[in-house]
Amino acid sequence: MDLFDDLPEPKHTSGPASLALKAELQANAEKEEPRLKRKLEDAPEGREEEEIKKVCREGIPVLRGYVAARRGEREEMQDAHVLLPDMSGCLAASPSPVSRVSYFAVFDGHGGARASRFAAENLHHTLARNFPSGETENLDKLIKKCLLDTFRKTDEDFLKKASSQKPVWKDGSTATCVLVVDDMVYVANLGDSRAVLCRVEQRPGGERRPVTLALSKEHNPTIYEERMRIQRAGGTVRDGRVLGVLEVSRSIGDGQYKRCGVISTPDLRRCQLTATDRFIILACDGLFKVFSAEEAVKFVLGVLQEGDTEKKEGLTEEEVRFEAASQRLANEAVRRGCADNVTVILLSIDF
């Protein structure tokens, strides 16, 4: 049995366009090989290892995050988010031979903003403390354990703090976290915030078609497995909610519902990024109440493909487009009538 619910690999074709692309990549690799070899040979003694690491990093994708948050018609902004394109500053040591670790997350609070803020402030620090280091034989297994332990500890720590308050805090929060280790994406999620990937597939004849891949799984009490767990724990589901109140079946916090089968164990998915991947949308349910995943991806692609872009100091044209796409996607969610908080993180993928 696999450790993770893996996503499908990108499709490959044997048509003329695919063969041409393969030949082009091979030619580029052959051109680069002598240059990289000379670079290593010319490196001063003691810097060879550093140069090797630089060479290895050239094939690793760079993810940049762009965020847009709207309060909507709510009295309080209960969403929280984290953007850490380079998490190395939080890690005591990276596992060998990992070159880059990135972390992005969105938290959608309910009953208040304390659980979402607590998770945003603490979850990645707990993750960093638990993160594998040194020589590792089975990194996937260690990362899975790290994510499961991190979510459990974050929930326990918040519940302990919440129960010590007078009156007791009753806040809860969804959590969807994207952890990128070199070119491998690990997604851990609770509740109904979601992550989706835009991947461009090449068909015979050279046609390129964008596809939308779900990187997360929603948890609500109407799903059979979730409802069965809640009922086995002695809880009930009424009007699609736990005890007729709580909309999600997994969360951080919500101490009063933990005895009813609401858990903090995340679903885990893994996906290897390729040069055919364009971006990831990470957002709370405020976006997906008025957008399907496919509609959101199509909307972002439309903005990215527009001709004229406003120049901004310090940003490339592509960065300006992604920034605009995140802002306009959040604005459009509000325009379509979403009264909830809306938080959108758009992650560009650049090889």
Coordinates of C-alpha atoms in Angstrom, one line a residue:
M1 CA 0.0 0.0 0.0
D2 CA 1.3 3.4 -0.9
L3 CA 2.2 5.9 1.8
F4 CA 0.5 8.7 -0.1
D5 CA -2.5 9.1 -2.4
D6 CA -0.3 9.9 -5.4
L7 CA -1.5 11.9 -8.4
P8 CA -1.2 10.7 -11.9
E9 CA 2.1 11.1 -13.8
P10 CA 2.0 13.6 -16.7
K11 CA 1.0 11.9 -19.9
H12 CA 3.6 11.3 -22.6
T13 CA 2.9 10.8 -26.3
S14 CA 5.0 9.4 -29.2
G15 CA 3.8 11.9 -31.8
P16 CA 6.1 14.2 -33.8
A17 CA 5.8 17.1 -31.4
S18 CA 6.7 15.0 -28.4
L19 CA 9.8 13.5 -30.2
A20 CA 10.9 17.0 -31.2
L21 CA 10.5 18.2 -27.6
K22 CA 12.5 15.2 -26.4
A23 CA 15.3 15.9 -28.9
E24 CA 15.4 19.5 -27.9
L25 CA 15.8 18.6 -24.2
Q26 CA 18.5 16.1 -25.0
A27 CA 20.4 18.6 -27.1
N28 CA 20.2 21.2 -24.3
A29 CA 21.5 18.6 -21.8
E30 CA 24.5 17.8 -24.1
K31 CA 25.3 21.4 -24.4
E32 CA 25.2 22.0 -20.7
E33 CA 27.2 18.9 -19.7
P34 CA 30.7 20.3 -20.8
R35 CA 30.0 23.7 -19.2
L36 CA 29.0 22.1 -15.9
K37 CA 32.0 19.8 -16.0
R38 CA 34.4 22.7 -16.6
K39 CA 32.7 24.6 -13.7
L40 CA 33.4 21.7 -11.4
E41 CA 37.0 21.3 -12.6
D42 CA 37.8 25.0 -12.2
A43 CA 36.3 25.2 -8.7
P44 CA 38.9 26.0 -6.0
E45 CA 39.7 23.2 -3.6
G46 CA 37.1 23.1 -0.8
R47 CA 34.4 24.6 -3.0
E48 CA 33.8 21.6 -5.2
E49 CA 30.9 20.3 -2.9
E50 CA 29.3 23.8 -3.0
E51 CA 29.5 23.9 -6.8
I52 CA 28.0 20.4 -7.0
K53 CA 25.0 21.6 -4.9
K54 CA 24.6 24.6 -7.2
V55 CA 24.5 22.3 -10.2
C56 CA 22.0 20.0 -8.6
R57 CA 19.7 22.9 -7.8
E58 CA 19.5 24.0 -11.4
G59 CA 16.9 21.3 -12.1
I60 CA 14.7 22.1 -9.1
P61 CA 11.6 24.2 -9.5
V62 CA 11.2 27.6 -7.9
L63 CA 7.8 28.3 -6.4
R64 CA 6.7 31.9 -5.8
G65 CA 3.6 32.7 -3.8
Y66 CA 1.1 35.5 -4.4
V67 CA -1.7 36.0 -1.9
A68 CA -5.0 37.9 -1.9
A69 CA -7.3 38.1 1.1
R70 CA -10.8 39.6 1.3
R71 CA -13.0 39.9 4.4
G72 CA -16.2 39.7 2.4
E73 CA -19.3 40.5 4.4
R74 CA -18.0 38.9 7.6
E75 CA -17.4 41.1 10.6
E76 CA -14.0 39.5 11.2
M77 CA -11.2 38.1 9.0
Q78 CA -10.9 34.5 10.3
D79 CA -8.6 33.2 7.6
A80 CA -4.8 33.1 8.0
H81 CA -2.0 32.1 5.6
V82 CA 1.7 31.5 5.5
L83 CA 4.2 31.9 2.6
L84 CA 7.7 30.4 3.1
P85 CA 9.3 30.0 -0.4
D86 CA 12.5 29.0 1.4
M87 CA 12.0 27.2 4.7
S88 CA 15.7 26.6 5.3
G89 CA 15.9 29.3 8.0
C90 CA 13.4 27.3 10.1
L91 CA 15.2 23.9 9.7
A92 CA 18.0 22.8 12.0
A93 CA 19.4 20.8 9.0
S94 CA 18.0 19.6 5.7
P95 CA 18.0 15.9 4.9
S96 CA 20.7 14.9 2.4
P97 CA 20.6 15.5 -0.5
V98 CA 17.7 17.9 -0.3
S99 CA 18.4 21.4 -1.7
R100 CA 15.3 23.3 -1.0
V101 CA 12.2 23.1 1.2
S102 CA 9.2 25.4 0.8
Y103 CA 6.0 25.7 2.7
F104 CA 2.7 27.4 1.9
A105 CA -0.6 27.1 3.9
V106 CA -4.1 28.5 4.3
F107 CA -6.2 28.2 7.4
D108 CA -9.9 29.0 7.5
G109 CA -11.2 29.7 11.0
H110 CA -14.7 29.3 12.3
G111 CA -16.1 30.3 15.7
G112 CA -13.3 32.9 15.8
A113 CA -9.9 33.6 14.4
R114 CA -7.8 32.2 17.2
A115 CA -7.4 28.6 15.9
S116 CA -6.4 29.7 12.4
R117 CA -3.9 32.3 13.7
F118 CA -2.5 29.7 16.2
A119 CA -2.0 27.2 13.3
A120 CA -0.5 29.9 11.1
E121 CA 2.0 30.9 13.8
N122 CA 3.0 27.5 15.1
L123 CA 2.4 24.6 12.6
H124 CA 5.4 25.3 10.4
H125 CA 7.7 25.6 13.5
T126 CA 6.5 22.2 14.8
L127 CA 7.0 20.9 11.3
A128 CA 10.6 22.2 11.2
R129 CA 11.4 20.6 14.6
N130 CA 10.1 17.2 13.4
F131 CA 11.6 17.4 9.9
P132 CA 14.0 14.6 9.0
S133 CA 17.7 15.5 8.8
G134 CA 21.0 13.9 7.9
E135 CA 21.2 10.8 5.7
T136 CA 17.7 9.3 5.1
E137 CA 16.9 6.1 3.3
N138 CA 13.1 6.5 3.1
L139 CA 12.4 10.2 3.0
D140 CA 8.7 9.7 2.0
K141 CA 8.0 7.6 5.0
L142 CA 9.7 10.1 7.3
I143 CA 7.9 13.1 5.8
K144 CA 4.6 11.3 6.2
K145 CA 5.3 10.7 9.9
C146 CA 6.5 14.3 10.3
L147 CA 3.3 15.7 8.8
L148 CA 1.0 13.4 10.9
D149 CA 2.8 14.2 14.1
T150 CA 2.9 17.9 13.3
F151 CA -0.9 18.2 12.8
R152 CA -1.6 16.1 15.9
K153 CA 0.8 18.2 18.0
T154 CA -0.6 21.5 16.7
D155 CA -4.1 20.4 17.5
E156 CA -3.1 19.2 21.0
D157 CA -1.3 22.5 21.8
F158 CA -4.2 24.6 20.7
L159 CA -6.8 22.6 22.6
K160 CA -4.6 22.8 25.7
K161 CA -4.4 26.6 25.4
A162 CA -8.1 26.9 24.5
S163 CA -9.2 24.8 27.5
S164 CA -7.1 27.0 29.9
Q165 CA -9.0 30.1 28.9
K166 CA -12.1 31.5 30.7
P167 CA -14.4 31.1 29.0
V168 CA -13.0 28.2 27.1
W169 CA -12.2 29.0 23.4
K170 CA -14.4 27.1 21.0
D171 CA -12.6 28.1 17.8
G172 CA -11.7 25.7 15.1
S173 CA -9.9 25.9 11.7
T174 CA -9.4 24.0 8.5
A175 CA -5.8 23.6 7.3
T176 CA -4.3 23.0 3.8
C177 CA -0.5 22.9 3.7
V178 CA 1.7 22.5 0.7
L179 CA 5.2 21.3 1.5
V180 CA 7.6 21.3 -1.4
V181 CA 10.8 19.2 -1.1
D182 CA 12.9 19.9 -4.2
D183 CA 10.5 18.8 -7.0
M184 CA 8.1 16.8 -4.8
V185 CA 4.9 18.3 -3.4
Y186 CA 3.4 16.9 -0.3
V187 CA -0.1 18.2 0.6
A188 CA -1.7 17.7 4.0
N189 CA -5.2 19.0 4.6
L190 CA -8.1 19.1 7.0
G191 CA -11.6 20.4 6.2
D192 CA -12.8 22.1 3.1
S193 CA -9.9 24.4 2.1
R194 CA -8.4 23.1 -1.1
A195 CA -5.3 22.9 -3.4
V196 CA -5.4 22.3 -7.1
L197 CA -2.7 22.0 -9.7
C198 CA -2.7 23.3 -13.3
R199 CA -0.7 20.9 -15.5
V200 CA -0.4 21.3 -19.3
E201 CA -0.6 18.0 -21.2
Q202 CA 0.7 17.6 -24.7
R203 CA -1.5 15.7 -27.1
P204 CA -0.5 14.1 -30.5
G205 CA -0.2 16.7 -33.1
G206 CA 1.3 19.2 -30.7
E207 CA -1.9 20.5 -29.0
R208 CA -1.4 21.6 -25.4
R209 CA -4.3 21.2 -23.1
P210 CA -4.4 22.4 -19.4
V211 CA -5.8 19.9 -16.9
T212 CA -6.8 20.5 -13.3
L213 CA -5.6 18.0 -10.7
A214 CA -7.0 18.0 -7.1
L215 CA -4.2 18.0 -4.6
S216 CA -6.5 17.7 -1.6
K217 CA -9.6 16.0 -0.3
E218 CA -12.5 17.7 1.3
H219 CA -13.7 16.6 4.7
N220 CA -17.4 17.2 5.5
P221 CA -19.9 15.1 7.4
T222 CA -21.9 14.2 4.3
I223 CA -19.1 12.0 3.0
Y224 CA -19.9 8.4 3.8
E225 CA -16.5 7.5 5.5
E226 CA -16.6 10.7 7.5
R227 CA -20.2 10.3 8.6
M228 CA -19.6 6.7 9.6
R229 CA -16.6 7.7 11.8
I230 CA -18.7 10.4 13.5
Q231 CA -21.6 8.0 14.2
R232 CA -19.3 5.3 15.5
A233 CA -17.9 7.9 18.0
G234 CA -21.5 8.7 19.2
G235 CA -22.0 11.8 17.2
T236 CA -24.8 12.6 14.7
V237 CA -25.0 14.4 11.4
R238 CA -28.0 16.7 10.8
D239 CA -28.5 19.0 7.9
G240 CA -25.0 18.0 6.7
R241 CA -23.3 19.2 9.9
V242 CA -21.8 17.5 13.0
L243 CA -24.6 17.7 15.6
G244 CA -26.3 20.1 13.2
V245 CA -23.7 22.8 13.8
L246 CA -20.1 22.1 12.4
E247 CA -19.7 22.0 8.7
V248 CA -16.4 20.1 8.6
S249 CA -15.5 16.7 9.9
R250 CA -11.8 17.3 10.5
S251 CA -10.2 20.4 11.9
I252 CA -7.7 21.9 14.3
G253 CA -9.4 23.0 17.5
D254 CA -13.2 22.5 17.9
G255 CA -12.6 20.8 21.3
Q256 CA -16.3 20.3 22.0
Y257 CA -16.6 18.1 18.8
K258 CA -13.5 15.9 19.3
R259 CA -15.6 13.4 21.3
C260 CA -18.0 13.2 18.3
G261 CA -15.4 11.9 15.9
V262 CA -14.0 15.2 14.5
I263 CA -10.3 14.5 14.1
S264 CA -7.1 16.3 13.3
T265 CA -5.6 13.6 11.1
P266 CA -4.9 15.1 7.7
D267 CA -5.2 13.4 4.3
L268 CA -1.8 13.3 2.6
R269 CA -1.1 13.5 -1.1
R270 CA 2.1 13.5 -3.1
C271 CA 2.9 14.8 -6.5
Q272 CA 6.2 15.2 -8.4
L273 CA 6.4 18.5 -10.3
T274 CA 7.4 18.6 -13.9
A275 CA 8.2 21.3 -16.5
T276 CA 4.6 20.9 -17.7
D277 CA 3.1 22.3 -14.4
R278 CA 2.1 26.0 -14.4
F279 CA 0.7 26.8 -11.0
I280 CA -1.0 25.7 -7.8
I281 CA -4.1 27.4 -6.4
L282 CA -4.4 27.1 -2.6
A283 CA -7.6 28.6 -1.2
C284 CA -10.2 28.5 1.5
D285 CA -13.8 27.4 0.7
G286 CA -14.8 31.0 0.2
L287 CA -13.3 30.8 -3.3
F288 CA -14.7 27.3 -4.1
K289 CA -18.2 28.3 -3.0
V290 CA -18.5 30.3 -6.2
F291 CA -15.8 28.7 -8.4
S292 CA -15.3 25.1 -9.4
A293 CA -11.6 24.1 -9.5
E294 CA -11.7 24.0 -13.3
E295 CA -13.2 27.5 -13.5
A296 CA -10.6 28.9 -11.1
V297 CA -7.7 27.4 -13.2
K298 CA -9.3 28.8 -16.4
F299 CA -9.7 32.2 -14.8
V300 CA -6.1 32.4 -13.8
L301 CA -4.9 31.2 -17.2
G302 CA -7.0 33.9 -18.8
V303 CA -5.3 36.6 -16.8
L304 CA -1.8 35.1 -17.4
Q305 CA -2.4 35.1 -21.2
E306 CA -3.6 38.7 -21.4
G307 CA -1.4 41.0 -23.6
D308 CA -0.8 44.2 -21.7
T309 CA 0.6 44.2 -18.2
E310 CA 1.3 47.1 -15.9
K311 CA 4.9 47.4 -15.0
K312 CA 5.9 47.3 -11.4
E313 CA 9.3 48.2 -10.0
G314 CA 11.2 45.1 -8.8
L315 CA 8.9 42.6 -10.5
T316 CA 9.2 40.8 -13.8
E317 CA 6.4 40.7 -16.3
E318 CA 5.5 37.2 -15.3
E319 CA 5.5 38.1 -11.6
V320 CA 3.2 41.0 -12.3
R321 CA 0.8 38.7 -14.2
F322 CA 0.6 36.2 -11.3
E323 CA 0.1 39.0 -8.8
A324 CA -2.7 40.3 -10.8
A325 CA -4.2 36.9 -11.3
S326 CA -4.4 36.2 -7.5
Q327 CA -6.0 39.6 -6.8
R328 CA -8.5 39.4 -9.6
L329 CA -9.5 35.8 -8.7
A330 CA -10.3 36.9 -5.1
N331 CA -12.1 40.0 -6.4
E332 CA -14.2 37.9 -8.7
A333 CA -15.2 35.5 -5.9
V334 CA -16.6 38.5 -4.0
R335 CA -18.2 39.9 -7.1
R336 CA -20.0 36.5 -7.7
G337 CA -21.6 36.9 -4.3
C338 CA -19.4 35.0 -1.8
A339 CA -20.1 36.6 1.6
D340 CA -17.5 34.5 3.3
N341 CA -13.8 35.4 3.9
V342 CA -11.8 34.6 0.7
T343 CA -8.1 33.8 0.8
V344 CA -6.2 32.8 -2.4
I345 CA -2.6 31.8 -2.6
L346 CA -1.3 31.4 -6.2
L347 CA 1.9 29.5 -6.5
S348 CA 3.8 29.9 -9.8
I349 CA 6.1 27.0 -10.8
D350 CA 9.2 27.8 -12.7
F351 CA 11.8 25.3 -13.8

